[in-house]
Short mmCIF file of C-alpha atoms and ligand atoms in Angstrom, two decimals:
data_model
loop_
_atom_site.label_atom_id
_atom_site.label_comp_id
_atom_site.label_asym_id
_atom_site.label_seq_id
_atom_site.Cartn_x
_atom_site.Cartn_y
_atom_site.Cartn_z
CA MET J 288 0.00 0.00 0.00
CA GLU J 289 1.23 3.53 -0.80
CA THR J 290 1.60 5.95 2.14
CA LYS J 291 -1.28 8.16 1.00
CA GLU J 292 -3.52 5.12 0.56
CA TYR J 293 -2.59 3.89 4.05
CA ILE J 294 -3.50 7.25 5.61
CA GLU J 295 -6.81 7.32 3.71
CA TYR J 296 -7.53 3.76 4.80
CA VAL J 297 -7.00 4.62 8.49
CA LEU J 298 -9.11 7.78 8.19
CA GLU J 299 -11.94 5.76 6.65
CA ARG J 300 -11.75 3.29 9.53
CA VAL J 301 -11.91 6.14 12.06
CA GLU J 302 -14.97 7.60 10.34
CA GLU J 303 -16.60 4.19 10.32
CA TYR J 304 -16.11 3.31 14.00
CA SER J 305 -16.70 6.79 15.46
CA PRO J 306 -19.87 8.04 13.76
CA GLY J 307 -20.89 11.56 14.72
CA GLU J 308 -17.60 12.25 16.53
CA THR J 309 -16.78 15.17 14.23
CA GLU J 310 -14.23 16.91 16.43
CA PHE J 311 -12.37 13.64 16.96
CA TYR J 312 -12.27 12.97 13.23
CA GLN J 313 -11.08 16.54 12.59
CA ALA J 314 -8.21 16.16 15.06
CA VAL J 315 -7.18 12.78 13.64
CA GLU J 316 -7.32 14.00 10.05
CA GLU J 317 -5.14 17.01 10.82
CA VAL J 318 -2.46 14.87 12.45
CA LEU J 319 -2.48 11.94 10.03
CA LEU J 320 -2.33 14.05 6.87
CA SER J 321 0.72 15.88 8.20
CA LEU J 322 2.59 12.63 8.93
CA GLU J 323 3.06 11.64 5.30
CA PRO J 324 6.72 12.75 5.07
CA ILE J 325 7.82 10.71 8.09
CA LEU J 326 5.81 7.66 7.01
CA GLU J 327 7.49 7.86 3.61
CA ARG J 328 10.93 8.03 5.16
CA GLU J 329 10.42 5.39 7.87
CA PRO J 330 8.53 2.35 6.53
CA LYS J 331 8.61 0.71 9.98
CA TYR J 332 5.61 2.79 11.08
CA MET J 333 3.43 1.33 8.34
CA ARG J 334 4.87 -2.12 8.81
CA GLN J 335 3.99 -1.98 12.51
CA ASN J 336 0.59 -0.48 11.65
CA ILE J 337 1.17 2.38 14.08
CA LEU J 338 -1.50 4.67 12.65
CA GLU J 339 -4.29 2.16 13.04
CA ARG J 340 -3.21 1.56 16.63
CA ILE J 341 -2.61 5.15 17.68
CA VAL J 342 -6.11 6.38 16.72
CA VAL J 343 -7.80 3.93 19.11
CA PRO J 344 -7.83 4.77 22.82
CA GLU J 345 -6.29 2.12 25.04
CA ARG J 346 -9.38 2.43 27.24
CA SER J 347 -12.53 4.61 27.44
CA MET J 348 -14.80 4.88 30.46
CA ILE J 349 -18.33 6.29 30.39
CA PHE J 350 -20.18 6.43 33.68
CA ARG J 351 -23.31 7.79 35.29
CA VAL J 352 -22.94 10.64 37.78
CA CYS J 353 -25.95 11.18 40.06
CA TRP J 354 -25.90 14.08 42.49
CA VAL J 355 -28.42 16.08 44.51
CA ASP J 356 -29.11 19.75 43.71
CA ASP J 357 -30.05 22.46 46.21
CA ALA J 358 -33.74 21.76 45.69
CA GLY J 359 -33.20 18.14 46.76
CA ILE J 360 -33.70 16.80 43.21
CA VAL J 361 -31.44 14.02 41.95
CA GLN J 362 -29.66 15.13 38.78
CA THR J 363 -27.93 12.82 36.29
CA ASN J 364 -24.89 13.59 34.13
CA PHE J 365 -22.45 11.60 32.04
CA GLY J 366 -18.83 11.18 33.15
CA TYR J 367 -15.97 10.28 30.79
CA ARG J 368 -12.31 9.32 31.02
CA VAL J 369 -10.42 8.34 27.88
CA GLN J 370 -7.00 6.80 28.52
CA PHE J 371 -5.62 7.24 25.06
CA ASN J 372 -1.96 6.32 25.02
CA SER J 373 0.53 5.33 27.72
CA ALA J 374 3.55 4.55 25.51
CA ILE J 375 5.75 7.22 27.10
CA GLY J 376 4.22 7.66 30.57
CA PRO J 377 1.09 7.63 32.73
CA TYR J 378 -2.04 9.11 31.11
CA LYS J 379 -2.16 12.84 31.66
CA GLY J 380 -4.79 15.36 30.57
CA GLY J 381 -7.50 17.55 31.98
CA LEU J 382 -11.15 17.19 32.90
CA ARG J 383 -13.68 19.42 31.13
CA PHE J 384 -17.07 20.24 32.67
CA HIS J 385 -19.25 21.85 29.99
CA PRO J 386 -22.67 21.02 28.51
CA SER J 387 -21.06 20.36 25.10
CA VAL J 388 -18.91 17.47 26.42
CA ASN J 389 -19.52 14.06 24.84
CA LEU J 390 -17.32 11.09 23.96
CA GLY J 391 -16.21 12.64 20.65
CA ILE J 392 -15.02 15.83 22.34
CA VAL J 393 -13.12 13.90 25.01
CA LYS J 394 -11.52 11.68 22.35
CA PHE J 395 -10.41 14.67 20.28
CA LEU J 396 -8.83 16.27 23.32
CA GLY J 397 -7.23 13.00 24.43
CA PHE J 398 -5.80 12.35 20.98
CA GLU J 399 -4.26 15.84 20.80
CA GLN J 400 -2.86 15.34 24.27
CA ILE J 401 -0.74 12.35 23.16
CA PHE J 402 1.37 14.49 20.81
CA LYS J 403 1.36 17.60 23.00
CA ASN J 404 2.63 15.65 25.99
CA SER J 405 5.29 13.99 23.88
CA LEU J 406 6.46 17.38 22.58
CA THR J 407 7.12 18.63 26.12
CA GLY J 408 9.97 16.11 26.31
CA LEU J 409 8.53 14.79 29.59
CA GLN J 410 7.36 11.26 30.49
CA ILE J 411 3.59 11.68 30.15
CA GLY J 412 1.04 9.77 28.11
CA GLY J 413 -2.22 11.15 26.70
CA GLY J 414 -5.67 11.15 28.31
CA LYS J 415 -8.67 13.38 28.84
CA GLY J 416 -12.00 13.34 30.66
CA GLY J 417 -14.96 15.35 31.74
CA SER J 418 -18.68 15.63 31.97
CA ASN J 419 -21.65 17.39 30.39
CA PHE J 420 -22.22 18.97 33.84
CA ASP J 421 -22.33 22.78 33.64
CA PRO J 422 -20.84 24.49 36.72
CA LYS J 423 -22.18 27.83 35.51
CA GLY J 424 -25.08 29.07 37.63
CA LYS J 425 -24.61 26.28 40.21
CA SER J 426 -24.02 26.98 43.89
CA ASP J 427 -20.72 25.94 45.52
CA ASN J 428 -22.65 23.22 47.28
CA GLU J 429 -23.98 21.83 44.02
CA VAL J 430 -20.54 21.92 42.40
CA MET J 431 -19.14 20.05 45.42
CA SER J 432 -21.93 17.49 45.31
CA PHE J 433 -21.30 16.88 41.61
CA CYS J 434 -17.49 16.66 42.01
CA GLN J 435 -17.84 14.13 44.84
CA ALA J 436 -20.20 11.98 42.80
CA PHE J 437 -17.90 12.21 39.75
CA MET J 438 -14.85 11.14 41.78
CA ALA J 439 -16.81 8.31 43.45
CA GLU J 440 -16.54 6.57 40.07
CA LEU J 441 -13.35 8.08 38.60
CA TYR J 442 -11.11 7.17 41.57
CA ARG J 443 -10.90 3.50 40.56
CA HIS J 444 -9.36 4.38 37.20
CA ILE J 445 -6.66 6.88 38.25
CA GLY J 446 -3.46 6.94 40.32
CA GLU J 447 -0.23 8.91 40.57
CA THR J 448 1.67 6.51 38.30
CA LYS J 449 -1.37 5.46 36.27
CA ASP J 450 -3.51 8.41 35.23
CA VAL J 451 -3.28 11.96 36.58
CA PRO J 452 -6.15 14.29 35.56
CA ALA J 453 -6.05 18.11 35.80
CA GLY J 454 -8.37 21.03 34.98
CA ASP J 455 -9.71 22.30 31.67
CA ILE J 456 -12.82 24.32 30.73
CA GLY J 457 -15.09 24.55 33.77
CA VAL J 458 -12.58 22.82 36.06
CA GLY J 459 -10.43 25.22 38.07
CA ALA J 460 -9.00 25.38 41.58
CA ARG J 461 -12.41 24.99 43.25
CA GLU J 462 -13.35 21.83 41.35
CA ILE J 463 -9.88 20.27 41.71
CA GLY J 464 -10.17 20.86 45.48
CA TYR J 465 -13.51 19.05 45.77
CA LEU J 466 -12.33 16.22 43.52
CA TYR J 467 -9.13 15.76 45.49
CA GLY J 468 -10.93 15.80 48.84
CA GLN J 469 -13.22 13.01 47.67
CA TYR J 470 -10.34 10.94 46.22
CA LYS J 471 -8.55 11.17 49.55
CA LYS J 472 -11.65 10.24 51.51
CA ILE J 473 -12.32 7.14 49.40
CA THR J 474 -8.76 5.85 49.11
CA GLY J 475 -7.24 7.19 52.33
CA SER J 476 -4.19 8.17 50.29
CA PHE J 477 -2.61 11.61 50.03
CA GLU J 478 -0.90 11.34 46.65
CA GLY J 479 -0.28 13.42 43.54
CA VAL J 480 -3.26 11.97 41.69
CA LEU J 481 -4.48 15.33 40.35
CA THR J 482 -2.59 18.42 39.26
CA GLY J 483 -3.67 22.03 39.63
CA LYS J 484 -3.93 21.42 43.38
CA GLY J 485 -3.89 24.27 45.92
CA ILE J 486 -0.45 25.45 46.99
CA ASN J 487 -1.12 24.41 50.61
CA TRP J 488 -1.84 20.81 49.69
CA GLY J 489 0.67 19.78 47.03
CA GLY J 490 0.09 22.19 44.16
CA SER J 491 2.92 23.72 42.19
CA ARG J 492 3.64 27.41 42.13
CA GLY J 493 3.18 28.69 38.59
CA ARG J 494 0.63 26.06 37.50
CA THR J 495 -2.24 28.58 37.36
CA GLU J 496 -0.22 30.85 35.09
CA ALA J 497 1.50 28.12 33.06
CA THR J 498 -0.67 27.71 29.96
CA GLY J 499 -1.10 31.44 29.34
CA TYR J 500 2.50 32.35 30.14
CA GLY J 501 3.73 29.37 28.11
CA SER J 502 1.64 30.44 25.13
CA VAL J 503 3.29 33.86 25.19
CA TYR J 504 6.77 32.32 25.57
CA PHE J 505 6.06 30.18 22.52
CA ALA J 506 4.95 33.26 20.55
CA GLN J 507 8.12 35.07 21.63
CA ASN J 508 10.31 32.28 20.27
CA TYR J 509 8.40 32.19 17.02
CA LEU J 510 8.55 35.96 16.53
CA GLU J 511 12.24 36.06 17.32
CA LYS J 512 12.92 33.40 14.68
CA SER J 513 11.07 35.63 12.20
CA ASN J 514 12.96 38.78 13.27
CA LEU J 515 9.90 40.26 14.97
CA ASN J 516 9.39 41.48 18.52
CA LEU J 517 6.42 41.32 20.88
CA GLU J 518 6.88 44.84 22.21
CA GLY J 519 4.14 47.22 21.09
CA MET J 520 2.23 44.49 19.22
CA ARG J 521 -1.56 44.74 19.38
CA CYS J 522 -2.95 41.39 20.43
CA THR J 523 -6.49 40.06 20.33
CA ILE J 524 -7.38 37.28 22.77
CA SER J 525 -10.58 35.25 22.93
CA GLY J 526 -11.79 33.74 26.19
CA SER J 527 -11.52 35.09 29.71
CA GLY J 528 -10.74 31.91 31.59
CA ASN J 529 -7.49 30.52 32.91
CA VAL J 530 -5.61 30.51 29.60
CA ALA J 531 -6.83 33.91 28.39
CA ILE J 532 -6.24 35.75 31.68
CA TYR J 533 -2.62 34.67 32.04
CA THR J 534 -1.90 35.21 28.36
CA ILE J 535 -3.11 38.79 28.79
CA GLU J 536 -1.14 39.23 32.02
CA LYS J 537 2.14 38.10 30.44
CA LEU J 538 1.56 40.13 27.26
CA LYS J 539 1.13 43.28 29.34
CA TYR J 540 4.25 42.47 31.33
CA LEU J 541 6.21 42.20 28.08
CA ASP J 542 4.86 45.54 26.79
CA ALA J 543 2.53 44.13 24.16
CA ILE J 544 -1.03 45.52 24.04
CA PRO J 545 -3.76 42.94 24.63
CA VAL J 546 -6.97 44.68 23.56
CA THR J 547 -9.73 42.05 23.74
CA CYS J 548 -11.17 39.20 25.78
CA SER J 549 -14.47 37.35 25.50
CA ASP J 550 -16.76 34.88 27.23
CA SER J 551 -19.69 32.76 26.13
CA ARG J 552 -21.94 35.82 26.19
CA GLY J 553 -19.91 38.62 24.61
CA THR J 554 -16.68 40.42 23.80
CA ILE J 555 -14.74 43.29 25.37
CA TYR J 556 -12.62 45.59 23.23
CA HIS J 557 -10.45 47.92 25.30
CA GLU J 558 -8.21 49.91 23.00
CA LYS J 559 -5.73 51.04 25.63
CA GLY J 560 -5.26 47.48 26.87
CA ILE J 561 -7.24 45.06 29.06
CA ASP J 562 -7.08 45.78 32.79
CA VAL J 563 -6.03 42.42 34.26
CA LYS J 564 -7.03 43.28 37.81
CA THR J 565 -10.62 44.01 36.79
CA LEU J 566 -10.73 40.93 34.57
CA LYS J 567 -9.54 38.64 37.38
CA ALA J 568 -12.01 40.14 39.85
CA ILE J 569 -14.94 39.57 37.48
CA LYS J 570 -14.04 36.13 36.15
CA GLU J 571 -11.93 34.47 38.87
CA VAL J 572 -13.59 35.84 41.97
CA ASP J 573 -17.18 36.89 41.15
CA ARG J 574 -17.68 34.45 38.21
CA LYS J 575 -19.75 37.05 36.40
CA SER J 576 -20.30 38.14 32.78
CA LEU J 577 -17.83 40.42 30.99
CA LYS J 578 -20.62 42.96 30.73
CA GLU J 579 -19.46 44.05 34.20
CA TYR J 580 -16.07 45.03 32.75
CA ALA J 581 -17.62 47.73 30.56
CA LYS J 582 -19.47 49.13 33.57
CA LEU J 583 -16.14 49.63 35.37
CA HIS J 584 -14.30 50.84 32.24
CA PRO J 585 -16.64 53.08 30.21
CA ASP J 586 -13.96 53.48 27.49
CA ALA J 587 -14.19 49.74 26.75
CA VAL J 588 -16.75 48.44 24.23
CA TYR J 589 -18.90 45.41 25.07
CA THR J 590 -20.49 43.48 22.18
CA PRO J 591 -23.01 40.84 23.25
CA LEU J 592 -22.76 37.58 21.31
CA ASP J 593 -26.39 37.67 20.22
CA ALA J 594 -25.88 41.14 18.69
CA TYR J 595 -23.33 39.67 16.28
CA PRO J 596 -23.88 37.78 13.00
CA GLU J 597 -24.25 34.02 13.51
CA GLY J 598 -21.00 32.11 12.99
CA ARG J 599 -18.79 35.19 13.46
CA ASN J 600 -16.63 36.02 16.45
CA ALA J 601 -16.38 39.75 17.30
CA VAL J 602 -12.84 39.26 18.64
CA TRP J 603 -11.39 38.50 15.20
CA ASP J 604 -12.83 41.66 13.62
CA ILE J 605 -10.59 43.86 15.78
CA PRO J 606 -7.37 44.67 13.86
CA CYS J 607 -4.34 43.05 15.47
CA ASP J 608 -0.74 41.96 14.94
CA ILE J 609 -1.20 38.70 16.86
CA ALA J 610 -4.32 36.64 17.56
CA PHE J 611 -4.48 34.31 20.58
CA PRO J 612 -7.60 32.14 20.31
CA SER J 613 -7.88 30.93 23.91
CA ALA J 614 -11.51 29.91 24.52
CA THR J 615 -12.63 26.74 22.78
CA GLN J 616 -12.52 24.50 19.67
CA ASN J 617 -13.46 25.78 16.20
CA GLU J 618 -13.92 29.36 17.39
CA LEU J 619 -11.94 30.79 14.46
CA ASN J 620 -13.26 29.92 10.98
CA LEU J 621 -12.36 30.75 7.39
CA GLU J 622 -14.29 34.01 7.39
CA ASP J 623 -12.50 35.11 10.58
CA ALA J 624 -9.18 34.09 9.01
CA LYS J 625 -9.85 36.28 5.98
CA VAL J 626 -10.56 39.27 8.21
CA LEU J 627 -7.40 38.65 10.24
CA VAL J 628 -5.24 38.37 7.12
CA GLY J 629 -6.91 41.48 5.63
CA ASN J 630 -6.06 43.38 8.81
CA GLY J 631 -2.39 42.42 8.61
CA CYS J 632 -2.25 39.82 11.41
CA LYS J 633 1.27 38.35 11.57
CA LEU J 634 0.87 35.43 13.95
CA VAL J 635 -1.96 33.20 15.17
CA ASN J 636 -0.95 31.48 18.39
CA GLU J 637 -3.40 28.84 19.62
CA GLY J 638 -4.02 28.94 23.39
CA ALA J 639 -7.17 26.81 23.23
CA ASN J 640 -7.27 23.26 21.85
CA MET J 641 -8.07 23.14 18.10
CA PRO J 642 -9.56 26.67 18.04
CA SER J 643 -8.94 27.16 14.30
CA THR J 644 -10.90 25.21 11.69
CA PRO J 645 -8.84 23.34 9.05
CA GLU J 646 -9.95 25.87 6.40
CA ALA J 647 -8.75 28.77 8.57
CA ILE J 648 -5.36 27.09 9.12
CA ALA J 649 -4.93 26.47 5.38
CA TYR J 650 -5.77 30.13 4.70
CA PHE J 651 -3.17 31.36 7.20
CA GLN J 652 -0.54 29.10 5.71
CA GLU J 653 -1.35 30.16 2.14
CA HIS J 654 -1.08 33.82 3.13
CA GLY J 655 2.19 33.63 5.02
CA VAL J 656 0.74 34.16 8.50
CA LEU J 657 2.84 32.47 11.19
CA PHE J 658 0.80 29.72 12.85
CA GLY J 659 1.54 28.35 16.34
CA PRO J 660 -0.53 25.13 16.67
CA ALA J 661 -2.21 24.35 20.00
CA LYS J 662 -0.30 21.19 20.77
CA ALA J 663 2.92 23.21 20.83
CA ALA J 664 1.75 26.67 21.89
CA ASN J 665 -0.44 25.65 24.83
CA ALA J 666 1.72 22.79 26.13
CA GLY J 667 3.00 24.90 29.04
CA GLY J 668 0.04 23.88 31.21
CA VAL J 669 0.62 20.17 31.00
CA ALA J 670 4.38 20.69 31.29
CA VAL J 671 4.01 22.44 34.65
CA SER J 672 1.47 19.79 35.67
CA GLN J 673 4.26 17.28 35.15
CA LEU J 674 6.54 19.50 37.25
CA GLU J 675 3.84 19.33 39.94
CA MET J 676 3.96 15.51 39.72
CA SER J 677 7.76 15.61 40.06
CA GLN J 678 7.57 17.83 43.11
CA ASN J 679 4.93 15.57 44.70
CA ALA J 680 6.96 12.43 44.01
CA GLY J 681 10.14 13.99 45.43
CA MET J 682 8.29 15.71 48.33
CA GLU J 683 9.76 18.98 47.08
CA ARG J 684 8.50 22.54 46.73
CA TRP J 685 10.00 24.76 44.10
CA THR J 686 9.78 28.55 44.04
CA PHE J 687 7.74 30.41 41.43
CA ALA J 688 10.96 31.62 39.80
CA GLU J 689 12.29 28.05 39.51
CA VAL J 690 9.09 26.77 37.92
CA ASP J 691 8.82 29.75 35.57
CA ALA J 692 12.44 29.29 34.45
CA LYS J 693 11.74 25.62 33.69
CA LEU J 694 8.57 26.56 31.81
CA HIS J 695 10.52 29.11 29.79
CA GLN J 696 13.10 26.48 28.84
CA ILE J 697 10.45 23.86 28.00
CA MET J 698 8.60 26.26 25.67
CA GLN J 699 11.87 27.14 23.97
CA ASP J 700 12.66 23.43 23.55
CA ILE J 701 9.19 22.71 22.19
CA PHE J 702 9.61 25.49 19.65
CA SER J 703 13.06 24.24 18.58
CA THR J 704 11.95 20.60 18.41
CA ALA J 705 8.95 21.42 16.20
CA TYR J 706 10.95 23.88 14.08
CA GLU J 707 13.80 21.42 13.52
CA ALA J 708 11.34 18.69 12.52
CA SER J 709 9.76 21.10 10.02
CA VAL J 710 13.20 21.71 8.50
CA GLU J 711 14.17 18.02 8.53
CA PHE J 712 11.03 17.06 6.62
CA GLY J 713 11.28 19.83 4.05
CA LYS J 714 8.59 22.15 5.43
CA GLU J 715 10.65 24.85 7.11
CA GLY J 716 8.59 27.02 9.45
CA ASP J 717 5.43 24.89 9.10
CA MET J 718 4.99 24.43 12.83
CA LEU J 719 1.87 22.30 12.48
CA THR J 720 3.72 19.63 10.51
CA GLY J 721 6.82 20.01 12.69
CA ALA J 722 4.87 19.62 15.96
CA ASN J 723 2.86 16.64 14.71
CA ILE J 724 5.89 14.80 13.37
CA ALA J 725 8.08 15.44 16.42
CA GLY J 726 5.28 14.50 18.83
CA PHE J 727 4.42 11.38 16.84
CA LYS J 728 7.96 10.03 16.44
CA LYS J 729 8.70 9.57 20.13
CA VAL J 730 5.36 7.90 20.84
CA ALA J 731 5.47 5.66 17.74
CA ASP J 732 9.04 4.52 18.48
CA SER J 733 8.06 3.72 22.07
CA MET J 734 5.04 1.74 20.87
CA ILE J 735 7.30 -0.31 18.62
CA ASP J 736 9.79 -0.91 21.45
CA GLN J 737 7.00 -2.17 23.70
CA GLY J 738 5.56 -4.62 21.17
CA ALA J 739 1.98 -5.35 20.15
CA ILE J 740 0.10 -4.43 23.33
P1 NDP W 113 -11.88 28.22 31.43
O1 NDP W 113 -13.08 27.44 31.78
O2 NDP W 113 -11.04 28.79 32.49
O3 NDP W 113 -12.27 29.39 30.42
C1 NDP W 113 -12.90 29.15 29.20
C2 NDP W 113 -13.25 30.48 28.57
O4 NDP W 113 -13.76 30.26 27.27
C3 NDP W 113 -14.34 31.23 29.35
O5 NDP W 113 -14.14 32.60 29.14
C4 NDP W 113 -15.62 30.75 28.67
O6 NDP W 113 -16.69 31.67 28.80
C5 NDP W 113 -15.15 30.66 27.23
N1 NDP W 113 -15.88 29.60 26.51
C6 NDP W 113 -15.92 28.28 26.81
N2 NDP W 113 -16.68 27.62 25.94
C7 NDP W 113 -17.12 28.53 25.07
C8 NDP W 113 -17.94 28.47 23.94
N3 NDP W 113 -18.48 27.31 23.51
N4 NDP W 113 -18.18 29.63 23.26
C9 NDP W 113 -17.63 30.79 23.69
N5 NDP W 113 -16.85 30.92 24.76
C10 NDP W 113 -16.58 29.80 25.44
O7 NDP W 113 -11.01 27.26 30.48
P2 NDP W 113 -9.47 27.35 30.14
O8 NDP W 113 -9.05 28.76 30.02
O9 NDP W 113 -8.75 26.45 31.06
O10 NDP W 113 -9.44 26.64 28.71
C11 NDP W 113 -9.59 27.37 27.50
C12 NDP W 113 -9.05 26.54 26.35
O11 NDP W 113 -7.66 26.24 26.57
C13 NDP W 113 -9.71 25.19 26.14
O12 NDP W 113 -9.70 24.87 24.78
C14 NDP W 113 -8.79 24.23 26.88
O13 NDP W 113 -8.90 22.91 26.41
C15 NDP W 113 -7.44 24.84 26.52
N6 NDP W 113 -6.33 24.49 27.42
C16 NDP W 113 -6.39 24.74 28.75
C17 NDP W 113 -5.32 24.45 29.55
C18 NDP W 113 -5.28 24.80 31.00
O14 NDP W 113 -4.22 24.64 31.62
N7 NDP W 113 -6.34 25.32 31.59
C19 NDP W 113 -4.12 23.74 29.01
C20 NDP W 113 -4.12 23.61 27.58
C21 NDP W 113 -5.22 23.93 26.84
P3 NDP W 113 -17.57 31.76 30.16
O15 NDP W 113 -16.73 32.52 31.13
O16 NDP W 113 -18.81 32.46 29.76
O17 NDP W 113 -17.81 30.34 30.57
#
C-alpha cells in the first residue's frame, strides 16, 4: 500500500467506527495528513501499523454521575475518562465540565494530548476526561456534590503513576479541590493523583499561570525566529478563563497591548489594553459576565454575542498583529481568518485546543501568517502539571521563579523541536507539521519498542 492510501484507509476506519464524533475525526485527520513525510521516510511505522493503533484509545470509560441539587432533586450527568496512550508515561490530561462534552469531544482532546505531551519532552502519556455537567449558575454546594459523585466513580481508574487528571474548561482550583478531597476520603491516600492542586496541599507554584504564560513564551520564540518582537504588538485574545487571563497578564508584562477578551456571552474591546485586575475580579472571583467590565471601564466596548452575525466572532474583527484564540474549539473559521489576514495579522498562536478550523489554518498558511498550533503553543500547562507531579513524588517545593524558568526552557525546547522537525522534513517554518511529526515520532518509536500491546 502507498503511504497516501494507508493514511486514507485509516481515516476511513476512524470515520466508520466513530460516527458523529466530528471533532475527533477533525483532530485525527489534521495529524495523520501531516505525517506523510515521516511515514514515507520510515517504513517501519506502516509495517507496525502504528496509525491504526494510535487512533484507538487504550481504554474509554463512560459512567453515570448522580448528584443532589439544592432543591433536593437528583440530577444525572455523564462522566468520561479516555486513557488514550501510555507509551511514554502515565495518562495525563484535563477534565472538562461543559454542557457540550460528549465522547467525541473527550476523544479529540485525548488524541491531541498524546502528541502535545510527547512534545514537552517529559514522560507523560495522553488522556482526557470530563462531563456534560455545567458548573455555571450552580451553587458551591452543588458543584461540590457533583465533584464528589464524579470522583466516586473516577477514583478506581486513576493513580499517581497510572492516570493523573487536571483542569480544563469549567474545572479550576475549586473543582480540583472538591475532587481531590473526595479521592482522599475514598482511598485514604494523600498522593499526587491530580494536578492544579492548591499550593497548601501539594500544588505547584506557577501552574495557574503556566498555559497562558507558556503560550506567550512560545509566541516570543516564534517571533524572534522571524525577526519580529512582541513589544508594542496589538494582540487580540478570545476567552476570559485561565488561559486567556494569564496570556493577557504576560503580554502586558512584556509591553505588548492585549486589547480584547471574551466569554460565552460577549466580547470586550479595550483599545488602551485590558485591565487584568478588573478581569480577574470579574471572572476568577465573582464568576460574572464580561458585561461588568464595561461598567467599570466606560472606554471599553462590550459586544453581546447575540448582537453579532451568527457564525462570526467579534474578537477577530478587531485589527491586530497577533491573535491568541484561547476559549474553545473551532472558534476561528475561514471568514474570521480572511478578516485577520486582511487586517495584517502576523501570527496566530493557539491557546485553546483546536480553536482554528482546518480551512482557517490552510488560509493562514497560504497567506504567510505564522501559525503556532495548539499542541505546541499551549503545552506549558501540562508541562508544569508534570513538574507538579515531580515535586509531589520527590516531596519537594520549588519557588515560582524556579518553575517559571523551567517553563521558559520547556517552551523554547518545544519550539526548537517542532521547528527542527519542520526543516528536517522539508517544510521549514510549518509548525503544524513540525509539531505533529516530532510529537508522533517519540510515541510511535516507544510503541514499537514495547511490542503489540
Ligand atoms: P476556562 O473554563 O477557564 O475558560 C474558558 C473560557 O472560554 C471562558 O471565558 C468561557 O466563557 C469561554 N468559553 C468556553 N466555551 C465557550 C464556547 N463554547 N463559546 C464561547 N466561549 C466559550 O477554560 P481554560 O481557560 O482552562 O481553557 C480554555 C481553552 O484552553 C480550552 O480549549 C482548553 O482545552 C485549553 N487548554 C487549557 C489548559 C489549561 O491549563 N487550563 C491547558 C491547555 C489547553 P464563560 O466565562 O462564559 O464560561
